[in-house]
PDB file of C-alpha atoms in Angstrom:
ATOM      1  CA  MET A 917     -41.794 -17.557  43.578  1.00  0.00           C
ATOM      2  CA  LYS A 918     -44.617 -15.028  43.196  1.00  0.00           C
ATOM      3  CA  SER A 919     -48.324 -15.757  42.837  1.00  0.00           C
ATOM      4  CA  ILE A 920     -50.937 -13.860  40.893  1.00  0.00           C
ATOM      5  CA  GLN A 921     -54.673 -14.300  40.785  1.00  0.00           C
ATOM      6  CA  ILE A 922     -56.316 -14.665  37.407  1.00  0.00           C
ATOM      7  CA  GLU A 923     -59.838 -15.486  36.305  1.00  0.00           C
ATOM      8  CA  ASP A 924     -60.711 -19.025  35.250  1.00  0.00           C
ATOM      9  CA  ASP A 925     -61.214 -18.235  31.568  1.00  0.00           C
ATOM     10  CA  LEU A 926     -57.732 -16.718  31.307  1.00  0.00           C
ATOM     11  CA  TYR A 927     -56.247 -19.635  33.246  1.00  0.00           C
ATOM     12  CA  HIS A 928     -57.847 -22.126  30.836  1.00  0.00           C
ATOM     13  CA  PHE A 929     -56.657 -20.128  27.832  1.00  0.00           C
ATOM     14  CA  ILE A 930     -53.075 -20.127  29.088  1.00  0.00           C
ATOM     15  CA  ALA A 931     -53.258 -23.866  29.743  1.00  0.00           C
ATOM     16  CA  SER A 932     -54.707 -24.500  26.287  1.00  0.00           C
ATOM     17  CA  GLN A 933     -51.585 -22.913  24.769  1.00  0.00           C
ATOM     18  CA  THR A 934     -49.338 -25.703  26.082  1.00  0.00           C
ATOM     19  CA  GLN A 935     -47.078 -27.058  23.366  1.00  0.00           C
ATOM     20  CA  ASP A 936     -44.998 -29.558  25.334  1.00  0.00           C
ATOM     21  CA  ILE A 937     -45.953 -31.870  28.187  1.00  0.00           C
ATOM     22  CA  GLY A 938     -44.691 -30.370  31.412  1.00  0.00           C
ATOM     23  CA  GLU A 939     -44.441 -26.849  30.005  1.00  0.00           C
ATOM     24  CA  SER A 940     -44.931 -24.450  32.904  1.00  0.00           C
ATOM     25  CA  ALA A 941     -47.334 -21.529  32.966  1.00  0.00           C
ATOM     26  CA  SER A 942     -44.279 -19.251  33.019  1.00  0.00           C
ATOM     27  CA  ASP A 943     -42.933 -20.827  29.831  1.00  0.00           C
ATOM     28  CA  ILE A 944     -46.310 -20.466  28.118  1.00  0.00           C
ATOM     29  CA  LEU A 945     -46.718 -16.827  29.126  1.00  0.00           C
ATOM     30  CA  ARG A 946     -43.121 -16.027  28.206  1.00  0.00           C
ATOM     31  CA  ARG A 947     -43.692 -17.484  24.735  1.00  0.00           C
ATOM     32  CA  LEU A 948     -47.024 -15.687  24.280  1.00  0.00           C
ATOM     33  CA  VAL A 949     -46.308 -12.209  25.606  1.00  0.00           C
ATOM     34  CA  MET A 950     -42.584 -11.501  25.640  1.00  0.00           C
ATOM     35  CA  PRO A 951     -40.930 -10.073  22.550  1.00  0.00           C
ATOM     36  CA  GLU A 952     -38.185 -12.191  21.015  1.00  0.00           C
ATOM     37  CA  SER A 953     -35.583  -9.589  22.010  1.00  0.00           C
ATOM     38  CA  LEU A 954     -36.348 -10.187  25.686  1.00  0.00           C
ATOM     39  CA  LEU A 955     -36.257 -13.951  25.263  1.00  0.00           C
ATOM     40  CA  ASN A 956     -32.741 -13.883  23.749  1.00  0.00           C
ATOM     41  CA  PRO A 957     -30.681 -11.505  25.931  1.00  0.00           C
ATOM     42  CA  LYS A 958     -27.827  -9.664  24.232  1.00  0.00           C
ATOM     43  CA  GLN A 959     -24.385 -11.134  24.510  1.00  0.00           C
ATOM     44  CA  GLY A 960     -22.358  -9.735  27.327  1.00  0.00           C
ATOM     45  CA  SER A 961     -25.222  -9.853  29.799  1.00  0.00           C
ATOM     46  CA  SER A 962     -25.087 -12.405  32.545  1.00  0.00           C
ATOM     47  CA  ALA A 963     -27.187 -15.267  31.178  1.00  0.00           C
ATOM     48  CA  ASP A 964     -26.142 -17.416  34.134  1.00  0.00           C
ATOM     49  CA  GLU A 965     -27.919 -15.204  36.669  1.00  0.00           C
ATOM     50  CA  PRO A 966     -31.010 -16.902  38.036  1.00  0.00           C
ATOM     51  CA  GLN A 967     -34.246 -15.386  36.827  1.00  0.00           C
ATOM     52  CA  PRO A 968     -37.151 -14.919  39.229  1.00  0.00           C
ATOM     53  CA  VAL A 969     -39.835 -17.551  38.792  1.00  0.00           C
ATOM     54  CA  TYR A 970     -43.542 -16.717  39.023  1.00  0.00           C
ATOM     55  CA  ALA A 971     -46.372 -19.220  39.354  1.00  0.00           C
ATOM     56  CA  ILE A 972     -50.038 -18.793  38.700  1.00  0.00           C
ATOM     57  CA  ASP A 973     -51.959 -19.632  41.843  1.00  0.00           C
ATOM     58  CA  ASN A 974     -55.568 -20.592  41.170  1.00  0.00           C
ATOM     59  CA  ASP A 975     -56.689 -20.119  44.797  1.00  0.00           C
ATOM     60  CA  GLU A 976     -55.475 -23.577  45.728  1.00  0.00           C
ATOM     61  CA  SER A 977     -52.632 -24.797  47.869  1.00  0.00           C
ATOM     62  CA  ASP A 978     -51.580 -27.358  45.269  1.00  0.00           C
ATOM     63  CA  VAL A 979     -50.502 -26.039  41.901  1.00  0.00           C
ATOM     64  CA  LYS A 980     -51.802 -28.013  38.956  1.00  0.00           C
ATOM     65  CA  SER A 981     -49.492 -28.952  36.140  1.00  0.00           C
ATOM     66  CA  ALA A 982     -50.074 -27.467  32.723  1.00  0.00           C
ATOM     67  CA  GLU A 983     -51.049 -30.939  31.531  1.00  0.00           C
ATOM     68  CA  GLN A 984     -53.799 -31.246  34.178  1.00  0.00           C
ATOM     69  CA  VAL A 985     -55.109 -27.815  33.266  1.00  0.00           C
ATOM     70  CA  CYS A 986     -55.157 -28.742  29.592  1.00  0.00           C
ATOM     71  CA  GLN A 987     -57.051 -31.943  30.368  1.00  0.00           C
ATOM     72  CA  ALA A 988     -59.699 -30.024  32.318  1.00  0.00           C
ATOM     73  CA  ALA A 989     -59.937 -27.428  29.541  1.00  0.00           C
ATOM     74  CA  ALA A 990     -60.375 -30.227  26.988  1.00  0.00           C
ATOM     75  CA  VAL A 991     -63.206 -31.718  29.068  1.00  0.00           C
ATOM     76  CA  PHE A 992     -65.025 -28.375  29.150  1.00  0.00           C
ATOM     77  CA  SER A 993     -64.410 -27.749  25.483  1.00  0.00           C
ATOM     78  CA  GLU A 994     -65.917 -31.094  24.535  1.00  0.00           C
ATOM     79  CA  LEU A 995     -68.832 -30.683  26.944  1.00  0.00           C
ATOM     80  CA  GLU A 996     -69.697 -27.307  25.397  1.00  0.00           C
ATOM     81  CA  GLY A 997     -70.139 -29.013  22.030  1.00  0.00           C
ATOM     82  CA  GLN A 998     -72.436 -31.717  23.428  1.00  0.00           C
ATOM     83  CA  GLN A 999     -75.511 -29.578  24.221  1.00  0.00           C
ATOM     84  CA  LEU A1000     -76.251 -31.641  27.313  1.00  0.00           C
ATOM     85  CA  GLN A1001     -79.508 -29.865  28.073  1.00  0.00           C
ATOM     86  CA  ALA A1002     -80.946 -31.351  24.871  1.00  0.00           C
ATOM     87  CA  ILE A1003     -80.495 -34.843  26.362  1.00  0.00           C
ATOM     88  CA  PRO A1004     -83.757 -35.462  28.235  1.00  0.00           C
ATOM     89  CA  LYS A1005     -82.633 -38.177  30.664  1.00  0.00           C
ATOM     90  CA  MET A1006     -80.302 -37.130  33.468  1.00  0.00           C
ATOM     91  CA  VAL A1007     -78.676 -40.575  33.586  1.00  0.00           C
ATOM     92  CA  GLU A1008     -77.673 -40.265  29.911  1.00  0.00           C
ATOM     93  CA  ARG A1009     -76.227 -36.773  30.491  1.00  0.00           C
ATOM     94  CA  TRP A1010     -74.378 -37.993  33.549  1.00  0.00           C
ATOM     95  CA  LEU A1011     -72.893 -41.005  31.738  1.00  0.00           C
ATOM     96  CA  LEU A1012     -71.768 -38.748  28.898  1.00  0.00           C
ATOM     97  CA  VAL A1013     -70.010 -36.389  31.333  1.00  0.00           C
ATOM     98  CA  LEU A1014     -68.319 -39.353  33.053  1.00  0.00           C
ATOM     99  CA  SER A1015     -67.270 -40.670  29.647  1.00  0.00           C
ATOM    100  CA  ILE A1016     -65.664 -37.364  28.655  1.00  0.00           C
ATOM    101  CA  ILE A1017     -63.881 -37.078  31.994  1.00  0.00           C
ATOM    102  CA  HIS A1018     -62.564 -40.617  31.509  1.00  0.00           C
ATOM    103  CA  LYS A1019     -61.425 -39.790  27.966  1.00  0.00           C
ATOM    104  CA  TYR A1020     -59.144 -36.991  29.178  1.00  0.00           C
ATOM    105  CA  HIS A1021     -58.213 -38.398  32.608  1.00  0.00           C
ATOM    106  CA  THR A1022     -57.819 -42.093  31.840  1.00  0.00           C
ATOM    107  CA  GLN A1023     -54.985 -42.762  34.289  1.00  0.00           C
ATOM    108  CA  GLN A1024     -56.511 -40.800  37.158  1.00  0.00           C
ATOM    109  CA  PHE A1025     -59.958 -42.347  36.578  1.00  0.00           C
ATOM    110  CA  THR A1026     -58.856 -45.570  38.291  1.00  0.00           C
ATOM    111  CA  LYS A1027     -59.233 -43.689  41.587  1.00  0.00           C
ATOM    112  CA  VAL A1028     -63.030 -43.883  41.227  1.00  0.00           C
ATOM    113  CA  LEU A1029     -62.844 -47.599  42.026  1.00  0.00           C
ATOM    114  CA  GLY A1030     -62.464 -46.621  45.674  1.00  0.00           C
ATOM    115  CA  MET A1031     -65.717 -44.671  45.731  1.00  0.00           C
ATOM    116  CA  SER A1032     -68.529 -46.225  47.752  1.00  0.00           C
ATOM    117  CA  GLY A1033     -71.422 -45.464  50.028  1.00  0.00           C
ATOM    118  CA  ARG A1034     -72.514 -47.212  53.191  1.00  0.00           C
ATOM    119  CA  ASN A1035     -73.762 -50.319  51.415  1.00  0.00           C
ATOM    120  CA  ARG A1036     -72.824 -49.892  47.782  1.00  0.00           C
ATOM    121  CA  THR A1037     -69.765 -49.749  45.621  1.00  0.00           C
ATOM    122  CA  TYR A1038     -70.255 -46.993  43.042  1.00  0.00           C
ATOM    123  CA  PHE A1039     -67.757 -47.993  40.340  1.00  0.00           C
ATOM    124  CA  ALA A1040     -66.286 -51.292  39.192  1.00  0.00           C
ATOM    125  CA  THR A1041     -64.626 -52.783  36.141  1.00  0.00           C
ATOM    126  CA  ASP A1042     -67.460 -55.271  35.660  1.00  0.00           C
ATOM    127  CA  LYS A1043     -71.228 -55.270  35.996  1.00  0.00           C
ATOM    128  CA  ASP A1044     -71.422 -58.287  38.331  1.00  0.00           C
ATOM    129  CA  THR A1045     -69.387 -56.577  41.049  1.00  0.00           C
ATOM    130  CA  LEU A1046     -71.959 -53.780  41.216  1.00  0.00           C
ATOM    131  CA  LEU A1047     -74.916 -56.172  41.048  1.00  0.00           C
ATOM    132  CA  ALA A1048     -73.496 -57.991  44.065  1.00  0.00           C
ATOM    133  CA  THR A1049     -73.590 -54.807  46.181  1.00  0.00           C
ATOM    134  CA  GLY A1050     -77.357 -54.319  45.995  1.00  0.00           C
ATOM    135  CA  SER A1051     -80.560 -55.454  44.378  1.00  0.00           C
ATOM    136  CA  SER A1052     -81.375 -52.218  42.561  1.00  0.00           C
ATOM    137  CA  THR A1053     -78.057 -50.778  41.451  1.00  0.00           C
ATOM    138  CA  ASN A1054     -78.882 -50.740  37.708  1.00  0.00           C
ATOM    139  CA  PRO A1055     -75.215 -50.740  36.595  1.00  0.00           C
ATOM    140  CA  LYS A1056     -74.345 -49.164  33.258  1.00  0.00           C
ATOM    141  CA  ASN A1057     -71.084 -48.964  31.371  1.00  0.00           C
ATOM    142  CA  VAL A1058     -69.370 -45.586  31.261  1.00  0.00           C
ATOM    143  CA  PRO A1059     -69.223 -45.198  27.452  1.00  0.00           C
ATOM    144  CA  GLY A1060     -65.763 -45.589  25.973  1.00  0.00           C
ATOM    145  CA  SER A1061     -64.306 -47.152  29.110  1.00  0.00           C
ATOM    146  CA  GLU A1062     -63.996 -50.434  30.984  1.00  0.00           C
ATOM    147  CA  TYR A1063     -65.769 -48.916  34.000  1.00  0.00           C
ATOM    148  CA  TRP A1064     -69.286 -49.591  35.222  1.00  0.00           C
ATOM    149  CA  VAL A1065     -71.261 -47.314  37.547  1.00  0.00           C
ATOM    150  CA  ILE A1066     -74.457 -47.693  39.519  1.00  0.00           C
ATOM    151  CA  THR A1067     -77.195 -45.485  38.081  1.00  0.00           C
ATOM    152  CA  ASN A1068     -80.174 -46.077  40.354  1.00  0.00           C
ATOM    153  CA  ASN A1069     -79.657 -42.816  42.244  1.00  0.00           C
ATOM    154  CA  ASN A1070     -81.520 -39.542  42.261  1.00  0.00           C
ATOM    155  CA  THR A1071     -80.086 -36.462  40.551  1.00  0.00           C
ATOM    156  CA  VAL A1072     -78.625 -34.995  43.738  1.00  0.00           C
ATOM    157  CA  LYS A1073     -76.719 -38.231  44.406  1.00  0.00           C
ATOM    158  CA  LYS A1074     -75.471 -38.287  40.788  1.00  0.00           C
ATOM    159  CA  ILE A1075     -74.235 -34.707  41.224  1.00  0.00           C
ATOM    160  CA  ASN A1076     -72.437 -35.631  44.451  1.00  0.00           C
ATOM    161  CA  MET A1077     -70.859 -38.651  42.789  1.00  0.00           C
ATOM    162  CA  LEU A1078     -69.742 -36.465  39.863  1.00  0.00           C
ATOM    163  CA  LYS A1079     -68.193 -33.982  42.305  1.00  0.00           C
ATOM    164  CA  GLU A1080     -66.229 -36.812  43.898  1.00  0.00           C
ATOM    165  CA  VAL A1081     -65.132 -38.188  40.503  1.00  0.00           C
ATOM    166  CA  ALA A1082     -63.970 -34.725  39.425  1.00  0.00           C
ATOM    167  CA  GLU A1083     -62.077 -34.288  42.678  1.00  0.00           C
ATOM    168  CA  GLN A1084     -60.465 -37.719  42.306  1.00  0.00           C
ATOM    169  CA  VAL A1085     -59.126 -36.923  38.819  1.00  0.00           C
ATOM    170  CA  GLY A1086     -57.761 -33.523  39.840  1.00  0.00           C
ATOM    171  CA  PHE A1087     -60.372 -30.852  39.111  1.00  0.00           C
ATOM    172  CA  ASN A1088     -60.245 -27.812  41.394  1.00  0.00           C
ATOM    173  CA  LEU A1089     -63.285 -26.404  43.192  1.00  0.00           C
ATOM    174  CA  SER A1090     -64.216 -23.858  40.529  1.00  0.00           C
ATOM    175  CA  GLU A1091     -63.892 -26.493  37.794  1.00  0.00           C
ATOM    176  CA  ILE A1092     -66.147 -28.837  39.777  1.00  0.00           C
ATOM    177  CA  GLU A1093     -68.738 -26.085  40.141  1.00  0.00           C
ATOM    178  CA  GLN A1094     -68.519 -25.399  36.406  1.00  0.00           C
ATOM    179  CA  LEU A1095     -68.980 -29.110  35.691  1.00  0.00           C
ATOM    180  CA  ILE A1096     -72.124 -29.265  37.846  1.00  0.00           C
ATOM    181  CA  ALA A1097     -73.503 -26.136  36.178  1.00  0.00           C
ATOM    182  CA  ILE A1098     -73.068 -27.817  32.801  1.00  0.00           C
ATOM    183  CA  LEU A1099     -74.636 -31.106  33.906  1.00  0.00           C
ATOM    184  CA  ALA A1100     -77.535 -29.793  35.953  1.00  0.00           C
ATOM    185  CA  PRO A1101     -77.881 -26.002  35.907  1.00  0.00           C
ATOM    186  CA  GLU A1102     -81.199 -26.304  37.711  1.00  0.00           C
ATOM    187  CA  HIS A1103     -79.344 -27.701  40.760  1.00  0.00           C
ATOM    188  CA  VAL A1104     -76.680 -25.005  41.073  1.00  0.00           C
TER     189      VAL A1104
END
């Protein structure tokens, strides 16, 4: 298997072209760039010979599935349409970003239930659980989900929590950096 390096925008474009769940990057590229004549070899050639397989390596040791890439691309696409900087309160921006991540990563989002600090649990499926972990947690519902999150944190803590959420659901480092730049460009 060979690896190539590509820029993030191209990687997201390729992933956005997925037509079937589980479709590999090779399948997508083959469909997009190879002429039909190369896809259907002439009779008489050895169709049983194994073809070399190439993978796109996004500077990470673990290769993301096309579905994960599409989910991340969908998050960014929706965030671009939200105009987050027009929302004056950071907590409202942050909850919106969490909500969009949950929308596209519903199954993986359960991992956030394990997130906690020294004395506080950060996420729960009910408000009372968070209220029990401290007197000033100010829990709020992540819109569109059954999850609650503590919100009585400064912006830097919210950014760090968002980084951990993004990591938990499968975002890579560059996607996490892009997410933070969207949420709080003044803190990048």
